[in-house]
């Protein structure tokens, strides 16, 4: 049985799909932990939808989807960074408006363009089976950049994420660190949304990080558990997708959710 499962990954399309899924979940889990610590999860889902709109615009205009997605994400981050002067407008309301507007406009652009419509379902739900070695190469390059940056400035990013007020008191320019962090998030979203779809990216962003936060008490252990949990779900999801002809990305997302439920139940039992 085990040898048969291993044999599945001898197929070239399974190799690219699995590597794409693993690289994507590692990247998303990394920034996802910071999003949870910052309590800005809704900004995460809004930015993922902005990236999806950028991909749809690229397909509609015949431009590079990666370039248009990067442009839209960076533009949105700049807009979010400005302080609100209108007292009756909240930051959460602006984020919600951004999500709804981008989701609706992406659907319109997909519906009005044959090429975009052919890829529209994959843009939303994702299908790792269609990934290529070019996608693996691009994700590897982005992973090297992001890991290098986060490794270099890990303590500063953690400090700003954990206690923004104290960081400001200590002289940290929190707004600059926010732009720096969301630049990395935008780079990740722009690439992973195009390859894996919005649902997969947002689930990979949040659920493995939530599993890590349930079990771990030390910060580095949160990241380790998130990486391991996400990787196990990707591997099992690809096997199930191959054996039962399930769509790959939604299958992995379901496994994420089941893993979180199992983790929460186990933690509840252990705390009694």
Tab-separated table of C-alpha atoms in Angstrom:
chain	number	residue	atom	x	y	z
A	1	UNK	CA	0.000	0.000	0.000
A	2	UNK	CA	2.751	2.417	0.979
A	3	UNK	CA	4.777	1.590	-2.140
A	4	UNK	CA	1.704	2.278	-4.287
A	5	UNK	CA	1.315	5.717	-2.695
A	6	UNK	CA	4.971	6.474	-3.340
A	7	UNK	CA	4.544	5.355	-6.944
A	8	UNK	CA	1.899	8.052	-7.412
A	9	UNK	CA	4.589	10.695	-7.097
A	10	UNK	CA	6.571	9.174	-9.970
A	11	UNK	CA	4.139	10.883	-12.324
A	12	UNK	CA	5.662	14.174	-13.571
A	13	UNK	CA	2.431	16.173	-13.110
A	14	UNK	CA	2.160	14.911	-9.516
A	15	UNK	CA	5.728	15.999	-8.828
A	16	UNK	CA	5.119	19.559	-10.026
A	17	UNK	CA	1.726	19.757	-8.303
A	18	UNK	CA	3.086	18.494	-4.982
A	19	UNK	CA	6.131	20.748	-5.024
A	20	UNK	CA	3.946	23.714	-5.928
A	21	UNK	CA	1.564	22.912	-3.072
A	22	UNK	CA	4.376	22.478	-0.536
A	23	UNK	CA	6.170	25.685	-1.499
A	24	UNK	CA	2.902	27.617	-1.456
A	25	UNK	CA	1.803	26.361	1.952
A	26	UNK	CA	5.232	27.094	3.451
A	27	UNK	CA	5.151	30.655	2.156
A	28	UNK	CA	1.528	31.251	3.152
A	29	UNK	CA	2.005	29.705	6.605
A	30	UNK	CA	5.015	31.934	7.234
A	31	UNK	CA	3.142	35.184	6.619
A	32	UNK	CA	-0.077	33.707	8.044
A	33	UNK	CA	1.396	33.409	11.533
A	34	UNK	CA	2.271	37.102	11.435
A	35	UNK	CA	-1.251	37.957	10.214
A	36	UNK	CA	-2.779	36.125	13.173
A	37	UNK	CA	-0.384	37.782	15.612
A	38	UNK	CA	-1.262	41.162	14.113
A	39	UNK	CA	-4.993	40.326	14.180
A	40	UNK	CA	-5.298	41.408	10.547
A	41	UNK	CA	-6.728	38.224	9.033
A	42	UNK	CA	-9.393	40.097	7.080
A	43	UNK	CA	-6.681	42.173	5.379
A	44	UNK	CA	-5.159	38.870	4.290
A	45	UNK	CA	-8.303	37.661	2.565
A	46	UNK	CA	-8.856	41.097	1.015
A	47	UNK	CA	-5.333	41.127	-0.435
A	48	UNK	CA	-5.771	37.620	-1.805
A	49	UNK	CA	-8.905	38.799	-3.619
A	50	UNK	CA	-7.036	41.876	-4.871
A	51	UNK	CA	-4.366	39.557	-6.283
A	52	UNK	CA	-7.104	37.504	-7.974
A	53	UNK	CA	-8.476	40.680	-9.540
A	54	UNK	CA	-4.975	41.526	-10.758
A	55	UNK	CA	-4.691	38.113	-12.414
A	56	UNK	CA	-8.123	38.552	-14.035
A	57	UNK	CA	-7.145	42.015	-15.334
A	58	UNK	CA	-3.921	40.603	-16.749
A	59	UNK	CA	-5.795	37.862	-18.595
A	60	UNK	CA	-8.426	40.347	-19.801
A	61	UNK	CA	-5.875	42.829	-21.179
A	62	UNK	CA	-3.409	40.246	-22.436
A	63	UNK	CA	-0.738	41.343	-19.950
A	64	UNK	CA	1.374	39.313	-17.532
A	65	UNK	CA	-0.975	38.212	-14.691
A	66	UNK	CA	1.924	38.253	-12.226
A	67	UNK	CA	2.802	41.876	-13.033
A	68	UNK	CA	-0.796	43.118	-12.850
A	69	UNK	CA	-1.412	41.197	-9.615
A	70	UNK	CA	1.714	42.723	-8.045
A	71	UNK	CA	0.638	46.191	-9.159
A	72	UNK	CA	-2.867	45.852	-7.707
A	73	UNK	CA	-1.634	44.401	-4.407
A	74	UNK	CA	1.021	47.078	-3.916
A	75	UNK	CA	-1.464	49.832	-4.808
A	76	UNK	CA	-3.926	48.465	-2.266
A	77	UNK	CA	-1.245	48.267	0.434
A	78	UNK	CA	-0.355	51.912	-0.154
A	79	UNK	CA	-4.020	52.911	0.168
A	80	UNK	CA	-4.384	50.886	3.382
A	81	UNK	CA	-1.290	52.549	4.857
A	82	UNK	CA	-2.825	56.027	4.804
A	83	UNK	CA	-4.628	57.080	8.027
A	84	UNK	CA	-8.385	57.553	7.746
A	85	UNK	CA	-9.558	61.116	8.304
A	86	UNK	CA	-13.263	60.374	8.129
A	87	UNK	CA	-14.453	59.409	11.609
A	88	UNK	CA	-17.463	57.494	10.317
A	89	UNK	CA	-15.312	55.202	8.147
A	90	UNK	CA	-13.519	52.308	9.832
A	91	UNK	CA	-10.478	50.427	8.593
A	92	UNK	CA	-12.465	47.168	8.735
A	93	UNK	CA	-15.209	48.682	6.605
A	94	UNK	CA	-12.680	49.794	3.985
A	95	UNK	CA	-11.137	46.318	3.897
A	96	UNK	CA	-14.582	44.756	3.489
A	97	UNK	CA	-15.429	47.140	0.669
A	98	UNK	CA	-12.142	46.276	-1.061
A	99	UNK	CA	-12.840	42.557	-0.821
A	100	UNK	CA	-16.396	42.841	-2.179
A	101	UNK	CA	-15.433	45.214	-5.007
A	102	UNK	CA	-12.453	43.122	-6.161
A	103	UNK	CA	-14.393	39.846	-5.989
A	104	UNK	CA	-17.288	41.276	-8.036
A	105	UNK	CA	-15.064	42.944	-10.638
A	106	UNK	CA	-12.955	39.797	-11.041
A	107	UNK	CA	-16.095	37.773	-11.790
A	108	UNK	CA	-17.213	40.357	-14.384
A	109	UNK	CA	-13.838	40.337	-16.139
A	110	UNK	CA	-13.727	36.539	-16.123
A	111	UNK	CA	-17.244	36.347	-17.596
A	112	UNK	CA	-16.455	38.816	-20.401
A	113	UNK	CA	-13.193	37.262	-21.569
A	114	UNK	CA	-12.977	33.775	-23.125
A	115	UNK	CA	-9.408	33.154	-21.960
A	116	UNK	CA	-10.129	34.388	-18.444
A	117	UNK	CA	-13.375	32.409	-18.327
A	118	UNK	CA	-11.507	29.212	-19.209
A	119	UNK	CA	-9.216	29.799	-16.216
A	120	UNK	CA	-11.800	31.426	-13.976
A	121	UNK	CA	-12.678	28.378	-11.881
A	122	UNK	CA	-9.006	27.625	-11.274
A	123	UNK	CA	-8.441	31.234	-10.235
A	124	UNK	CA	-11.082	30.857	-7.527
A	125	UNK	CA	-10.840	27.239	-6.361
A	126	UNK	CA	-7.430	26.383	-7.794
A	127	UNK	CA	-6.067	23.170	-9.261
A	128	UNK	CA	-2.470	22.275	-8.527
A	129	UNK	CA	-2.510	19.594	-11.236
A	130	UNK	CA	-2.086	22.311	-13.872
A	131	UNK	CA	1.100	23.708	-12.319
A	132	UNK	CA	4.397	23.443	-14.200
A	133	UNK	CA	8.119	23.358	-13.523
A	134	UNK	CA	8.155	27.067	-14.341
A	135	UNK	CA	5.764	27.622	-11.445
A	136	UNK	CA	8.012	25.553	-9.174
A	137	UNK	CA	10.999	27.627	-10.252
A	138	UNK	CA	9.184	30.918	-9.601
A	139	UNK	CA	7.952	29.768	-6.189
A	140	UNK	CA	11.442	28.575	-5.250
A	141	UNK	CA	12.893	31.964	-6.157
A	142	UNK	CA	10.239	33.827	-4.154
A	143	UNK	CA	10.701	31.435	-1.221
A	144	UNK	CA	14.442	32.121	-1.198
A	145	UNK	CA	13.835	35.888	-1.181
A	146	UNK	CA	11.123	35.796	1.487
A	147	UNK	CA	12.968	33.382	3.776
A	148	UNK	CA	16.113	35.480	3.481
A	149	UNK	CA	14.253	38.671	4.369
A	150	UNK	CA	12.236	37.160	7.227
A	151	UNK	CA	15.293	35.386	8.577
A	152	UNK	CA	17.240	38.643	8.634
A	153	UNK	CA	14.518	40.766	10.247
A	154	UNK	CA	12.649	38.065	12.176
A	155	UNK	CA	13.008	39.629	15.650
A	156	UNK	CA	11.893	43.053	14.462
A	157	UNK	CA	8.845	41.668	12.636
A	158	UNK	CA	7.841	39.554	15.630
A	159	UNK	CA	8.200	42.525	18.009
A	160	UNK	CA	6.077	44.815	15.826
A	161	UNK	CA	3.479	42.056	15.338
A	162	UNK	CA	3.217	41.079	19.024
A	163	UNK	CA	3.140	44.536	20.615
A	164	UNK	CA	2.773	47.435	18.218
A	165	UNK	CA	2.376	50.036	20.967
A	166	UNK	CA	5.564	49.047	22.786
A	167	UNK	CA	7.444	48.860	19.472
A	168	UNK	CA	6.377	52.436	18.688
A	169	UNK	CA	7.469	53.556	22.161
A	170	UNK	CA	10.870	51.927	21.613
A	171	UNK	CA	11.394	53.945	18.449
A	172	UNK	CA	10.352	51.429	15.813
A	173	UNK	CA	8.756	52.990	12.728
A	174	UNK	CA	5.839	50.606	12.688
A	175	UNK	CA	4.308	51.995	9.507
A	176	UNK	CA	7.565	51.386	7.633
A	177	UNK	CA	7.726	47.822	8.983
A	178	UNK	CA	4.078	47.335	7.925
A	179	UNK	CA	4.846	48.369	4.354
A	180	UNK	CA	7.920	46.151	4.377
A	181	UNK	CA	5.903	43.167	5.649
A	182	UNK	CA	2.985	43.652	3.270
A	183	UNK	CA	5.389	43.959	0.358
A	184	UNK	CA	6.478	40.390	1.097
A	185	UNK	CA	2.823	39.365	1.476
A	186	UNK	CA	1.980	40.980	-1.853
A	187	UNK	CA	4.819	39.175	-3.605
A	188	UNK	CA	3.612	35.835	-2.223
A	189	UNK	CA	-0.068	36.450	-2.997
A	190	UNK	CA	0.561	37.677	-6.530
A	191	UNK	CA	2.288	34.426	-7.430
A	192	UNK	CA	0.401	31.835	-5.380
A	193	UNK	CA	-3.106	33.087	-6.256
A	194	UNK	CA	-2.350	32.782	-9.967
A	195	UNK	CA	-1.076	29.218	-9.526
A	196	UNK	CA	-3.170	27.813	-6.668
A	197	UNK	CA	-6.370	29.887	-6.529
A	198	UNK	CA	-7.862	32.209	-3.908
A	199	UNK	CA	-9.442	29.517	-1.702
A	200	UNK	CA	-6.228	27.510	-1.389
A	201	UNK	CA	-4.106	30.587	-0.665
A	202	UNK	CA	-6.363	31.990	2.027
A	203	UNK	CA	-6.815	28.595	3.698
A	204	UNK	CA	-3.041	27.994	3.608
A	205	UNK	CA	-2.555	31.443	5.076
A	206	UNK	CA	-4.794	30.935	8.094
A	207	UNK	CA	-5.509	27.309	9.033
A	208	UNK	CA	-1.958	25.868	9.438
A	209	UNK	CA	-1.042	28.955	11.475
A	210	UNK	CA	-4.120	28.429	13.684
A	211	UNK	CA	-3.048	24.824	14.289
A	212	UNK	CA	0.399	26.034	15.298
A	213	UNK	CA	-1.027	28.617	17.694
A	214	UNK	CA	-3.189	25.988	19.405
A	215	UNK	CA	-0.320	23.652	20.258
A	216	UNK	CA	2.810	25.773	20.491
A	217	UNK	CA	3.858	28.138	23.260
A	218	UNK	CA	7.130	29.318	21.714
A	219	UNK	CA	7.072	31.430	18.578
A	220	UNK	CA	9.446	29.264	16.545
A	221	UNK	CA	7.376	26.169	17.380
A	222	UNK	CA	4.281	27.866	15.939
A	223	UNK	CA	6.008	28.140	12.574
A	224	UNK	CA	7.348	24.574	12.713
A	225	UNK	CA	3.938	23.062	13.510
A	226	UNK	CA	2.272	25.192	10.823
A	227	UNK	CA	4.810	24.028	8.226
A	228	UNK	CA	4.504	20.357	9.203
A	229	UNK	CA	0.703	20.390	9.435
A	230	UNK	CA	0.335	22.152	6.095
A	231	UNK	CA	2.813	19.799	4.419
A	232	UNK	CA	1.014	16.675	5.654
A	233	UNK	CA	-2.305	18.017	4.347
A	234	UNK	CA	-0.784	18.810	0.943
A	235	UNK	CA	0.739	15.329	0.591
A	236	UNK	CA	-2.426	13.535	1.736
A	237	UNK	CA	-4.593	15.828	-0.386
A	238	UNK	CA	-2.586	15.079	-3.517
A	239	UNK	CA	-2.857	11.326	-2.902
A	240	UNK	CA	-6.635	11.549	-2.382
A	241	UNK	CA	-6.965	13.778	-5.429
A	242	UNK	CA	-5.115	11.230	-7.560
A	243	UNK	CA	-6.941	8.158	-6.235
A	244	UNK	CA	-10.498	9.548	-6.271
A	245	UNK	CA	-10.238	12.188	-9.003
A	246	UNK	CA	-10.960	15.034	-6.570
A	247	UNK	CA	-9.968	18.644	-7.387
A	248	UNK	CA	-6.627	19.027	-5.648
A	249	UNK	CA	-6.789	22.439	-3.987
A	250	UNK	CA	-10.283	22.083	-2.423
A	251	UNK	CA	-9.323	18.597	-1.171
A	252	UNK	CA	-6.298	20.038	0.616
A	253	UNK	CA	-8.417	22.831	2.113
A	254	UNK	CA	-10.878	20.280	3.514
A	255	UNK	CA	-7.957	18.407	5.097
A	256	UNK	CA	-6.740	21.688	6.624
A	257	UNK	CA	-10.133	22.133	8.265
A	258	UNK	CA	-10.242	18.533	9.508
A	259	UNK	CA	-6.742	18.921	10.932
A	260	UNK	CA	-7.780	22.056	12.797
A	261	UNK	CA	-10.900	20.371	14.214
A	262	UNK	CA	-8.844	17.356	15.317
A	263	UNK	CA	-6.233	19.634	16.866
A	264	UNK	CA	-8.840	21.682	18.732
A	265	UNK	CA	-10.540	18.540	20.076
A	266	UNK	CA	-7.226	17.032	21.214
A	267	UNK	CA	-6.228	20.268	22.912
A	268	UNK	CA	-9.589	20.471	24.666
A	269	UNK	CA	-9.176	16.910	25.971
A	270	UNK	CA	-5.604	17.590	27.147
A	271	UNK	CA	-6.681	20.742	29.006
A	272	UNK	CA	-9.255	18.883	31.120
